[in-house]
mmCIF file of C-alpha atoms in Angstrom:
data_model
loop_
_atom_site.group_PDB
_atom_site.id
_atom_site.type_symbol
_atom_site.label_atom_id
_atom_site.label_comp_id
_atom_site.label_asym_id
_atom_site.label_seq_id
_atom_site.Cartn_x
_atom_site.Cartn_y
_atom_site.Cartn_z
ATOM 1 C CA UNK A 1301 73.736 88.864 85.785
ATOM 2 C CA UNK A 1302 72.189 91.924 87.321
ATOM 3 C CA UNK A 1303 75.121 93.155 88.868
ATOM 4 C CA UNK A 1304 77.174 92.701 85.295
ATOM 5 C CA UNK A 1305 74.495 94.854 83.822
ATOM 6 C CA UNK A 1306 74.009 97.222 86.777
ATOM 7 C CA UNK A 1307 78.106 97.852 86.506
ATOM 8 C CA UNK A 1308 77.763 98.689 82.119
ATOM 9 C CA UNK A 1309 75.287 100.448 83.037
ATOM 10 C CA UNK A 1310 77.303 102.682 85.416
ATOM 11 C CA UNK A 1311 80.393 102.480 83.061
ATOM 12 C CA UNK A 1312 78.041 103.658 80.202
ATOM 13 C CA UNK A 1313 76.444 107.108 82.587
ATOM 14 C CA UNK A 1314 80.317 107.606 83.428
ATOM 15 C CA UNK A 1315 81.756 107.671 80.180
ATOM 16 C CA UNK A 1316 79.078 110.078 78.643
ATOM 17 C CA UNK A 1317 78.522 112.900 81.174
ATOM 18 C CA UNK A 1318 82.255 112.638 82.336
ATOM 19 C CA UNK A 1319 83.982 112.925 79.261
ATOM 20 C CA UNK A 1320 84.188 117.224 78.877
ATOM 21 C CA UNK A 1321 85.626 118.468 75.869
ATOM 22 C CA UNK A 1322 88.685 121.014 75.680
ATOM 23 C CA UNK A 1323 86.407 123.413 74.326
ATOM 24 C CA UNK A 1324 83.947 122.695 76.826
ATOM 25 C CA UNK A 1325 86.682 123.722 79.388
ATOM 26 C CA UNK A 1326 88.421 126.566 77.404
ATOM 27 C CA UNK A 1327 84.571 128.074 78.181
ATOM 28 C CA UNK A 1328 84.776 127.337 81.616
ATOM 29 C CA UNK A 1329 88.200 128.941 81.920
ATOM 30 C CA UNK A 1330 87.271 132.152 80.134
ATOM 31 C CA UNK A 1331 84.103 132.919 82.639
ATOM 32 C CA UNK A 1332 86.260 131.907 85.419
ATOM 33 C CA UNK A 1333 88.982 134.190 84.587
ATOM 34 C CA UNK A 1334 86.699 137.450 84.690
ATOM 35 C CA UNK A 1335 86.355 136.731 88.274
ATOM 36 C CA UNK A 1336 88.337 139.579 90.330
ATOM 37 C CA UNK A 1337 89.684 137.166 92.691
ATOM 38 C CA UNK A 1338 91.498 134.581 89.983
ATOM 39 C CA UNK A 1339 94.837 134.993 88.189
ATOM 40 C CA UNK A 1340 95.967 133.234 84.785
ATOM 41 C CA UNK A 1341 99.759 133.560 85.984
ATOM 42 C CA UNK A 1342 102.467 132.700 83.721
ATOM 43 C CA UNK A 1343 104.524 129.556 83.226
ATOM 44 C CA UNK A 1344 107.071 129.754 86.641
ATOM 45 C CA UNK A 1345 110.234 129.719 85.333
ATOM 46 C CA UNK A 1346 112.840 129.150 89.002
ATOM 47 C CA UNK A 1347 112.031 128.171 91.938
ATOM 48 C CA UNK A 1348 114.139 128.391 95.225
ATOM 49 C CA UNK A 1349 116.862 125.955 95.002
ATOM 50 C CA UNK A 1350 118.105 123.241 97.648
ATOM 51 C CA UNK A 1351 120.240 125.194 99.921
ATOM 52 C CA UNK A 1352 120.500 128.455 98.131
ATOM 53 C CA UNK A 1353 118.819 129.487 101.728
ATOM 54 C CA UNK A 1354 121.177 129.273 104.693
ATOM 55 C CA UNK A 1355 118.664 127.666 107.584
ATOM 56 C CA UNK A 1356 118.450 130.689 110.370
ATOM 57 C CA UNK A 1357 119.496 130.010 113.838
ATOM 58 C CA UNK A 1358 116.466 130.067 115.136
ATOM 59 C CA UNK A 1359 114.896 127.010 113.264
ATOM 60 C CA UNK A 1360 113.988 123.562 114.791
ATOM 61 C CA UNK A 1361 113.448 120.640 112.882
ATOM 62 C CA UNK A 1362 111.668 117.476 115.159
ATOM 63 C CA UNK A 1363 110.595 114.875 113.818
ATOM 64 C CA UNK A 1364 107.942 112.691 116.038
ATOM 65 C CA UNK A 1365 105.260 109.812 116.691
ATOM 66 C CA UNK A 1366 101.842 108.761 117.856
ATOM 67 C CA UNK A 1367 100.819 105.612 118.313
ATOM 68 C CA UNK A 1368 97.274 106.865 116.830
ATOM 69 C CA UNK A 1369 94.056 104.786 119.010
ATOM 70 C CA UNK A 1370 92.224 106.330 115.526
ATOM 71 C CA UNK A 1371 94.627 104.906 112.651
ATOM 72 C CA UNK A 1372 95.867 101.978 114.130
ATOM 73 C CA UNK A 1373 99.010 102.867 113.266
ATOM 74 C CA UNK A 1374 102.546 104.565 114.453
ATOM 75 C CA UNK A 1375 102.006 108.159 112.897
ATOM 76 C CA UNK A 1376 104.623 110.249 112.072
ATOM 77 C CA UNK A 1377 104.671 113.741 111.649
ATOM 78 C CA UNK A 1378 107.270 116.683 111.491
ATOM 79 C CA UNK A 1379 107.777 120.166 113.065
ATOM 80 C CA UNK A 1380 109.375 123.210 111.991
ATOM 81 C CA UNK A 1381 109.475 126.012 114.553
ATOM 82 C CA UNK A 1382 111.221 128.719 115.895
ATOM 83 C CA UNK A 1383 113.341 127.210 118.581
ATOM 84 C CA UNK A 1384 112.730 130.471 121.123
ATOM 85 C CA UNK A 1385 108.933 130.041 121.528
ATOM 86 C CA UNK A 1386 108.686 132.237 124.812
ATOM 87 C CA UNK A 1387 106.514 135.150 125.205
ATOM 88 C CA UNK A 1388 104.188 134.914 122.385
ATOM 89 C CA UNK A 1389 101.595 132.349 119.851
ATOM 90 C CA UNK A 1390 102.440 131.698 116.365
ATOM 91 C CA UNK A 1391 100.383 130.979 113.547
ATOM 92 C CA UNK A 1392 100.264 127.127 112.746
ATOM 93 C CA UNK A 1393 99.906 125.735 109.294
ATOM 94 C CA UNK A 1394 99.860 122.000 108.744
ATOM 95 C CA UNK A 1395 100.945 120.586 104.708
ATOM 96 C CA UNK A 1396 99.700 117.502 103.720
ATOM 97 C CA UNK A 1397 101.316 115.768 100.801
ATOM 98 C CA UNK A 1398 100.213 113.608 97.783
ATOM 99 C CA UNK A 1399 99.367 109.804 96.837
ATOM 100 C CA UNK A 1400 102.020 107.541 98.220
ATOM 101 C CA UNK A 1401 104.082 110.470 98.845
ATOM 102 C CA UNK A 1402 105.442 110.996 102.248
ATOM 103 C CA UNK A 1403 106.047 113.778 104.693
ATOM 104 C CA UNK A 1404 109.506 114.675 104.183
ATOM 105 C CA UNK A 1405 108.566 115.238 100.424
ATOM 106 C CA UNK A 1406 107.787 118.720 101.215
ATOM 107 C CA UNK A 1407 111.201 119.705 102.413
ATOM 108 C CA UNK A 1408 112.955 117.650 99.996
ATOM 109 C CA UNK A 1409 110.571 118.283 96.625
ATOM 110 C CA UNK A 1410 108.157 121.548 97.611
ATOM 111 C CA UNK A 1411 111.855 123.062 99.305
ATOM 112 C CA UNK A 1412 109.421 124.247 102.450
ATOM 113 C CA UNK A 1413 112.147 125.546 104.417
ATOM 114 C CA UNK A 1414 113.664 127.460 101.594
ATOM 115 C CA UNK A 1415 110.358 128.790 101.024
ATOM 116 C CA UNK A 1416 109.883 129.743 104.485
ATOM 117 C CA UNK A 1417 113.324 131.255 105.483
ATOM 118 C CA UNK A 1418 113.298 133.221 101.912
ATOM 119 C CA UNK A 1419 110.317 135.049 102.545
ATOM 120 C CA UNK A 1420 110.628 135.023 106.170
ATOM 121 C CA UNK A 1421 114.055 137.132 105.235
ATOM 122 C CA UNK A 1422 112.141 139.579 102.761
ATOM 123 C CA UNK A 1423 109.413 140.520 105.361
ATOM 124 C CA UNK A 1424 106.649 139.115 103.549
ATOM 125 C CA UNK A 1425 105.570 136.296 106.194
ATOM 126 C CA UNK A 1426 105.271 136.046 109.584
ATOM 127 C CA UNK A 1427 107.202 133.034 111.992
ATOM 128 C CA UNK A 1428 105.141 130.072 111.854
ATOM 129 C CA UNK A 1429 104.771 126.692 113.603
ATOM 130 C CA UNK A 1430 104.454 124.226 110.215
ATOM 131 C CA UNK A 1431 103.454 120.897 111.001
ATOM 132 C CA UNK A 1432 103.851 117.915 108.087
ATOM 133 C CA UNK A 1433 102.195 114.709 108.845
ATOM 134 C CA UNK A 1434 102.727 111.278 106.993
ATOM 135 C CA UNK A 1435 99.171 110.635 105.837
ATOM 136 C CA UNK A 1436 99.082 107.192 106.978
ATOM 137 C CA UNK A 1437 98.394 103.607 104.868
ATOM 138 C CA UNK A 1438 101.485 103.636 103.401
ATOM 139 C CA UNK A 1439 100.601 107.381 101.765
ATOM 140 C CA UNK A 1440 97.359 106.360 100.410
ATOM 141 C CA UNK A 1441 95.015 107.433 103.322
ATOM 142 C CA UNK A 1442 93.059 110.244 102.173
ATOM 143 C CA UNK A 1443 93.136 111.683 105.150
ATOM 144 C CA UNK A 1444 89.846 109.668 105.915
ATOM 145 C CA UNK A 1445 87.686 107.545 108.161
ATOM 146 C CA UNK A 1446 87.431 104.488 106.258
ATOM 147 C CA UNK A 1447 84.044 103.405 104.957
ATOM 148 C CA UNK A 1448 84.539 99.508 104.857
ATOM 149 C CA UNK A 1449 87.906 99.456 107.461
ATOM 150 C CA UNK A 1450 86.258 100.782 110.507
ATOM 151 C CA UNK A 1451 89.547 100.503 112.074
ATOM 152 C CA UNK A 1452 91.190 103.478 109.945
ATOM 153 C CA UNK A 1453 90.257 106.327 110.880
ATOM 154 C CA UNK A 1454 92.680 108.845 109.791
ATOM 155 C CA UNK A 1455 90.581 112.207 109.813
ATOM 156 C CA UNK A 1456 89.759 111.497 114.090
ATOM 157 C CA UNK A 1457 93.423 110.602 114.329
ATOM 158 C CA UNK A 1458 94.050 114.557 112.422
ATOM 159 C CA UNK A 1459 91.360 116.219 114.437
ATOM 160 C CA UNK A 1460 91.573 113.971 117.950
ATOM 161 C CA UNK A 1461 95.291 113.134 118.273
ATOM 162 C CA UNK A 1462 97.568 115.120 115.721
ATOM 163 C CA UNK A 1463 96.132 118.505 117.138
ATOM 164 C CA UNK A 1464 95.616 118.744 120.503
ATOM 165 C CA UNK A 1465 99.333 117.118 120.686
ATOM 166 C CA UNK A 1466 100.746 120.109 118.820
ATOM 167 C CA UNK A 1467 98.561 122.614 120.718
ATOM 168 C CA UNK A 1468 99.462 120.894 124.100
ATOM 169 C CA UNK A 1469 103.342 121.424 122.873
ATOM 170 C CA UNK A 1470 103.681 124.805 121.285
ATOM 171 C CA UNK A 1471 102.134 128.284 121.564
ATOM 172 C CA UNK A 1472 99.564 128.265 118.884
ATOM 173 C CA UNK A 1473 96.638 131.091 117.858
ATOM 174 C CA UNK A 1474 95.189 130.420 114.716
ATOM 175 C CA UNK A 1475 95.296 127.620 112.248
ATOM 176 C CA UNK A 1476 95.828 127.047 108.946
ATOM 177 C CA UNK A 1477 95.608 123.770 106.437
ATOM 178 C CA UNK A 1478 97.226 122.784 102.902
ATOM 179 C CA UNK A 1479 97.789 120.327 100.656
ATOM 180 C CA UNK A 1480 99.124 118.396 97.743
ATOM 181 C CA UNK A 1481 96.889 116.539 95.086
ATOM 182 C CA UNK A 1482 95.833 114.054 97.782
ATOM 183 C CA UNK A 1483 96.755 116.214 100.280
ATOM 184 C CA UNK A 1484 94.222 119.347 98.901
ATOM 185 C CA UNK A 1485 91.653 117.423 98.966
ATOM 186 C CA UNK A 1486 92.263 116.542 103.151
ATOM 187 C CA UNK A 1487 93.330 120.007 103.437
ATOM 188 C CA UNK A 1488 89.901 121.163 102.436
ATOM 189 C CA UNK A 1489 88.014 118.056 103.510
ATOM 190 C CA UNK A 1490 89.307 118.846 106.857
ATOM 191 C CA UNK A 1491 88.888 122.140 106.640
ATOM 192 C CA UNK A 1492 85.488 122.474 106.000
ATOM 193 C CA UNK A 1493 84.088 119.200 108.339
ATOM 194 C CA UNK A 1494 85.999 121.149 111.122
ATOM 195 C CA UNK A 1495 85.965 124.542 110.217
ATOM 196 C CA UNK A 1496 85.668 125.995 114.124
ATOM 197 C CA UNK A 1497 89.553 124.807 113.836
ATOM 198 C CA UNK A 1498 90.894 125.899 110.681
ATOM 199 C CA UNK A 1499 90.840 129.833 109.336
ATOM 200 C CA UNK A 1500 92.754 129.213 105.930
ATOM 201 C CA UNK A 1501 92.812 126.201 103.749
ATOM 202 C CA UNK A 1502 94.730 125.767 100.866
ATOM 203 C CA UNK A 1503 95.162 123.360 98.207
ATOM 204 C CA UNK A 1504 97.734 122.832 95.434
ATOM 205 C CA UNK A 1505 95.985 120.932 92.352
ATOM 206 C CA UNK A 1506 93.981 118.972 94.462
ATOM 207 C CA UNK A 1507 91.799 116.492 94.771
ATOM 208 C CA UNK A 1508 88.800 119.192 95.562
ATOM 209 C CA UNK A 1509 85.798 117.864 93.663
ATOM 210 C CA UNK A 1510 85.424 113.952 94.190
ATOM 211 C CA UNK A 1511 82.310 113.471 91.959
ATOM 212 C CA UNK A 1512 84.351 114.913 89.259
ATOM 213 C CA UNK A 1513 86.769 112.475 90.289
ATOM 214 C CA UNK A 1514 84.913 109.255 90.554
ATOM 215 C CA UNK A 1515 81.108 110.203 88.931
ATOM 216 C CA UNK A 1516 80.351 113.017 87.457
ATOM 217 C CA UNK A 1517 78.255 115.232 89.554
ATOM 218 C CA UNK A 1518 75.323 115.429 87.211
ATOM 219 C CA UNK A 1519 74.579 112.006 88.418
ATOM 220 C CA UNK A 1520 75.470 112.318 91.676
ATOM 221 C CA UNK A 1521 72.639 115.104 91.936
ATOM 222 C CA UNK A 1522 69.997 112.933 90.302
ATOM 223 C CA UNK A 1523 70.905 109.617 91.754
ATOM 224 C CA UNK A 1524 72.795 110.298 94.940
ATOM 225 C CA UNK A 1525 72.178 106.792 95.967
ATOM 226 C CA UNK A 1526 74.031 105.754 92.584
ATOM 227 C CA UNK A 1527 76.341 102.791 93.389
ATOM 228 C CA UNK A 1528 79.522 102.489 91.772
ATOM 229 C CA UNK A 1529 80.439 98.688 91.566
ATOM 230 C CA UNK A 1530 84.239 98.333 92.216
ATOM 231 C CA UNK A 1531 84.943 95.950 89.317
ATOM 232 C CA UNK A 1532 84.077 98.568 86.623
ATOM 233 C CA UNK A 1533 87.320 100.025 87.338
ATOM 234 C CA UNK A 1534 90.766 98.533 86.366
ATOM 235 C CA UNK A 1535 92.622 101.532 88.430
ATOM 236 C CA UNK A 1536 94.261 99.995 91.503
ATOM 237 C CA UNK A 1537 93.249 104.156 92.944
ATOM 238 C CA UNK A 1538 90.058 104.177 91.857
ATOM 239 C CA UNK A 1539 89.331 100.927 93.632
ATOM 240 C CA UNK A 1540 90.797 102.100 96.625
ATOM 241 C CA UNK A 1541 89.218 105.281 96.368
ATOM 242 C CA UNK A 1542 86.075 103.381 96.786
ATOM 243 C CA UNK A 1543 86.861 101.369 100.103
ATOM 244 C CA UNK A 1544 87.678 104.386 101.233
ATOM 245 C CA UNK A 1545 84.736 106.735 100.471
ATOM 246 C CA UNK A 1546 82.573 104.175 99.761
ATOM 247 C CA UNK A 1547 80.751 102.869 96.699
ATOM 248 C CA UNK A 1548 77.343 104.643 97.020
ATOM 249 C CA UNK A 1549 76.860 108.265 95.672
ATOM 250 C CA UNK A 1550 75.237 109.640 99.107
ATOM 251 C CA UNK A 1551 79.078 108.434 101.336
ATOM 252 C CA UNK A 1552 81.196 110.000 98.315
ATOM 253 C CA UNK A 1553 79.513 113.451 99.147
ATOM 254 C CA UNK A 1554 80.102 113.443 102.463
ATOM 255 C CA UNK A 1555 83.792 113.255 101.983
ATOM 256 C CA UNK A 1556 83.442 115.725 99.027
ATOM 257 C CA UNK A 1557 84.548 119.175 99.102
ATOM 258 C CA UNK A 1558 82.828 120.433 96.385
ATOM 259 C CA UNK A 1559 79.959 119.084 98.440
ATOM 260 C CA UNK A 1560 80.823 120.567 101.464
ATOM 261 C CA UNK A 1561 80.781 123.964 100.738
ATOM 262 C CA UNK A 1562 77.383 123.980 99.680
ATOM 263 C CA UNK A 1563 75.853 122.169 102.546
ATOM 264 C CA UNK A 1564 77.898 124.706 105.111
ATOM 265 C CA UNK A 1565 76.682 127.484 102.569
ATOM 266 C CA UNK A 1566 73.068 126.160 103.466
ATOM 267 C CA UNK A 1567 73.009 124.903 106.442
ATOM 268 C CA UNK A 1568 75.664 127.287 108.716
ATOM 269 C CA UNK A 1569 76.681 130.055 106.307
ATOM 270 C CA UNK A 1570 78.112 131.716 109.320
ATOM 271 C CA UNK A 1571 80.545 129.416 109.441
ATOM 272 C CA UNK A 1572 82.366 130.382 106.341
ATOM 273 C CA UNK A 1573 82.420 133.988 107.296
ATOM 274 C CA UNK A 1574 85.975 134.699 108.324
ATOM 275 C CA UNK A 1575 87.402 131.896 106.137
ATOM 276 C CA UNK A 1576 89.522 131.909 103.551
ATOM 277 C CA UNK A 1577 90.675 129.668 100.833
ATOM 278 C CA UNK A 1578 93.479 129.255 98.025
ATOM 279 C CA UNK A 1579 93.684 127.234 95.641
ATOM 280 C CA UNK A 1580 96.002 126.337 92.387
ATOM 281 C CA UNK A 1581 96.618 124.389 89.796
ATOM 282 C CA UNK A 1582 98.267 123.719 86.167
ATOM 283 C CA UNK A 1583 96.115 124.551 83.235
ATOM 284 C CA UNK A 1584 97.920 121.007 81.803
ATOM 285 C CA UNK A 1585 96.705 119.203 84.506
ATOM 286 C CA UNK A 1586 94.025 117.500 83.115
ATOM 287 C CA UNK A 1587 93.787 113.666 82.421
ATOM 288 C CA UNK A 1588 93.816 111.249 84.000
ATOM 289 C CA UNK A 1589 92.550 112.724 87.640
ATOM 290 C CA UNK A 1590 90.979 115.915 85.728
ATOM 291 C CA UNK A 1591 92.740 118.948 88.695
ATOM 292 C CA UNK A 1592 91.987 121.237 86.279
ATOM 293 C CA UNK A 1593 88.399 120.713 85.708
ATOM 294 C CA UNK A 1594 88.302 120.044 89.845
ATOM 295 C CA UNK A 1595 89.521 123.134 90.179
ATOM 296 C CA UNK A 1596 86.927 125.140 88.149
ATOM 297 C CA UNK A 1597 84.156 123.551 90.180
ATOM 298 C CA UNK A 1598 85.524 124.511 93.009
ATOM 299 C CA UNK A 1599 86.055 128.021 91.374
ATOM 300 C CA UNK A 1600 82.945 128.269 91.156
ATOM 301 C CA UNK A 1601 81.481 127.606 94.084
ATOM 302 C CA UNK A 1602 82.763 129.953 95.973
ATOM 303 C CA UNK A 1603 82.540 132.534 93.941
ATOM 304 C CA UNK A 1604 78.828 131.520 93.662
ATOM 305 C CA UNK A 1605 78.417 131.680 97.752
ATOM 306 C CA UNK A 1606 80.562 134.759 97.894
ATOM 307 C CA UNK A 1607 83.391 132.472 99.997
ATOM 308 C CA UNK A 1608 86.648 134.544 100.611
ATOM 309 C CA UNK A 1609 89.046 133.381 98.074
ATOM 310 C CA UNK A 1610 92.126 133.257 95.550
ATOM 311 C CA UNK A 1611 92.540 131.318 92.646
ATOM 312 C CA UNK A 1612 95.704 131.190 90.558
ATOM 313 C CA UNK A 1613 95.612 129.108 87.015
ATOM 314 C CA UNK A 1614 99.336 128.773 85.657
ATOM 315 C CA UNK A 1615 100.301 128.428 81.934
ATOM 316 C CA UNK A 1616 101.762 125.505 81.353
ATOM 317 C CA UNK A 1617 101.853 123.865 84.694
ATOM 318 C CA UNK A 1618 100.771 119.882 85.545
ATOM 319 C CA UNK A 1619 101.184 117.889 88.261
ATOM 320 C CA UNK A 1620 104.433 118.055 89.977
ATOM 321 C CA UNK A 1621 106.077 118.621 92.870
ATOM 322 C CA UNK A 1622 108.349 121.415 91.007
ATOM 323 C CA UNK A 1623 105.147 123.495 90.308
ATOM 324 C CA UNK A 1624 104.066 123.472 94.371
ATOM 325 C CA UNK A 1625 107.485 124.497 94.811
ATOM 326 C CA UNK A 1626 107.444 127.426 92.810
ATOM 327 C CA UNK A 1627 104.007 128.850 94.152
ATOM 328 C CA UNK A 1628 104.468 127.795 97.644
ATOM 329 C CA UNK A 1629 105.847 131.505 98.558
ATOM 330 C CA UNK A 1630 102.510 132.460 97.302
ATOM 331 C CA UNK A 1631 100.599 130.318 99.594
ATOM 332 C CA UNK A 1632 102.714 130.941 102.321
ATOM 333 C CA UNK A 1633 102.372 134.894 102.176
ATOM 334 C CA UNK A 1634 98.305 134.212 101.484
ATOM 335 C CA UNK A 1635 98.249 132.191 105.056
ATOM 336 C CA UNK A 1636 100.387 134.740 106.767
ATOM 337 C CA UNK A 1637 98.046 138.027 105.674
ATOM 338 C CA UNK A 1638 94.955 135.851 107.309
ATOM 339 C CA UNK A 1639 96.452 134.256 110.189
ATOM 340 C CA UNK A 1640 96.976 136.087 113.600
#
């Protein structure tokens, strides 16, 4: 009986201080918009098409495996390079995709190599090594260690396996991290939990602000030890999202990035000099997992701790794979200005 009570009682606290009004947001917007480093862009009307760019010459596509110690699992992972590497270190930027989406999603829905070889053609990028990972657990890894499934540990397999392979194999200087919805979120999350690694970090309406996304983070700063049953949820996600971050306010923050970039901002603000971050999303991209009002908190907190960044809001944008398409030249020319 206590636990039925205990879980109304949680459904109750979410339902009142997460449910924010348009207006409410509208607010938010406005203030955030005043900021010098944000953009309200317009609705993108084209983006590059599926071979409208001839591939150059001198690109390699591999695609590879590690049978991860970490994951438990046969990871898979692409690489697009140069094919001549010899004689000099190229920037390397990893993408990490969506929910249940899969690696080759990037080149076949966010038209990476397009991207790349267009503005690689008009001068505005440099060469890159870009590396695209399957996220593991059939797409649904989070890019995590696993609270309750100690034998998942997907952000050592990122950090332990994934990189050193790539840096053992090609002639890499600085680093670089993005990400889809699901992917933002690890894009950032790693990012910031191993920020001696990664310079820029980028995220495409992700998954930045997981108290927004599970409790709202009124609660979790006056009851970080809340626990959030699993049964109050009927979302097959949101249950997940709970055996993977855990059910208890205090493990949810640790994976958070909103989180994160205060406790860096307090405890090693060095450590975010010399970093940089982008982020976007679609000012329809609201309900159900709430981007937009992710992405204001975010916003917001590094503007607050003066954190070198760009923000882009677009009109009429939501969730899709067309949208990352169409600003992905934008990212990639952001990453190439701050990577050596």
């Amino acid at each position: 009986m206590m636990y039925i009570l205990a879980g109304v009682f949680a459904v109750l606290i979410f339902y009142i201080l997460t449910n924010t009004s348009d207006k409410k947001i509208n607010k938010k917007i406005k203030r955030i918009l005043s900021y010098q480093e944000v953009s309200y862009r317009e609705k993108l009307l084209k983006g590059v098409d599926e071979g409208s760019v001839p591939y150059s010459s001198d690109l390699n596509v591999r695609t590879c495996h590690i049978e991860s110690e970490y994951a438990h699992e046969r990871m898979r992972y692409i690489v697009i390079s140069p094919k001549k590497l010899e004689g000099k270190k190229y920037p390397c930027l990893f993408f990490l995709h969506g929910i249940r989406d899969v690696a080759d999603d990037w080149i076949s829905k966010g038209r990476i190599i397009e991207n790349y070889e267009m503005a690689l053609a008009k001068g505005k990028i440099k060469e890159m090594v870009m590396v695209i990972p399957d996220s593991g657990y059939d797409g649904e890894s989070w890019y995590a260690n696993f609270t309750k499934n100690k034998e998942r540990k997907y952000e050592s397999y990122f950090i332990k396996e994934l990189i050193p392979q790539i840096k053992s194999e090609y002639p890499i200087s600085e680093v670089g991290i993005a990400g889809f919805s699901m992917g933002g979120h690890g894009a950032f999350k790693l990012g910031l939990r191993n920020i001696e690694i990664f310079k820029v970090m980028g995220s495409f309406a992700g998954a930045i602000s997981l108290i927004r996304l599970s409790v709202n983070r009124r609660v979790m700063r006056i009851i970080k030890i809340l626990y959030v049953p699993p049964f109050v949820f009927g979302s097959k996600d949101k249950k997940h999202f709970l055996d993977v971050f855990g059910s208890f306010g205090h493990q949810i923050i640790k994976q958070d990035p909103y989180s994160l970039i205060k406790l860096l901002h307090y405890k090693s603000p060095e450590k975010l000099l010399d970093r940089h971050f982008y982020l976007s999303v679609g000012d329809e991209d609201r309900a159900p997992y709430l981007m937009l009002q992710q992405w204001i908190d975010v916003v917001g907190r590094l503007k607050k701790y003066r954190v070198s960044f760009s923000g882009s809001l677009y009109r009429g944008e939501a969730h899709t794979w067309e949208y990352v398409s169409k600003d992905l030249p934008n990212l990639l020319e952001y990453f190439s200005d701050r990577l050596d």
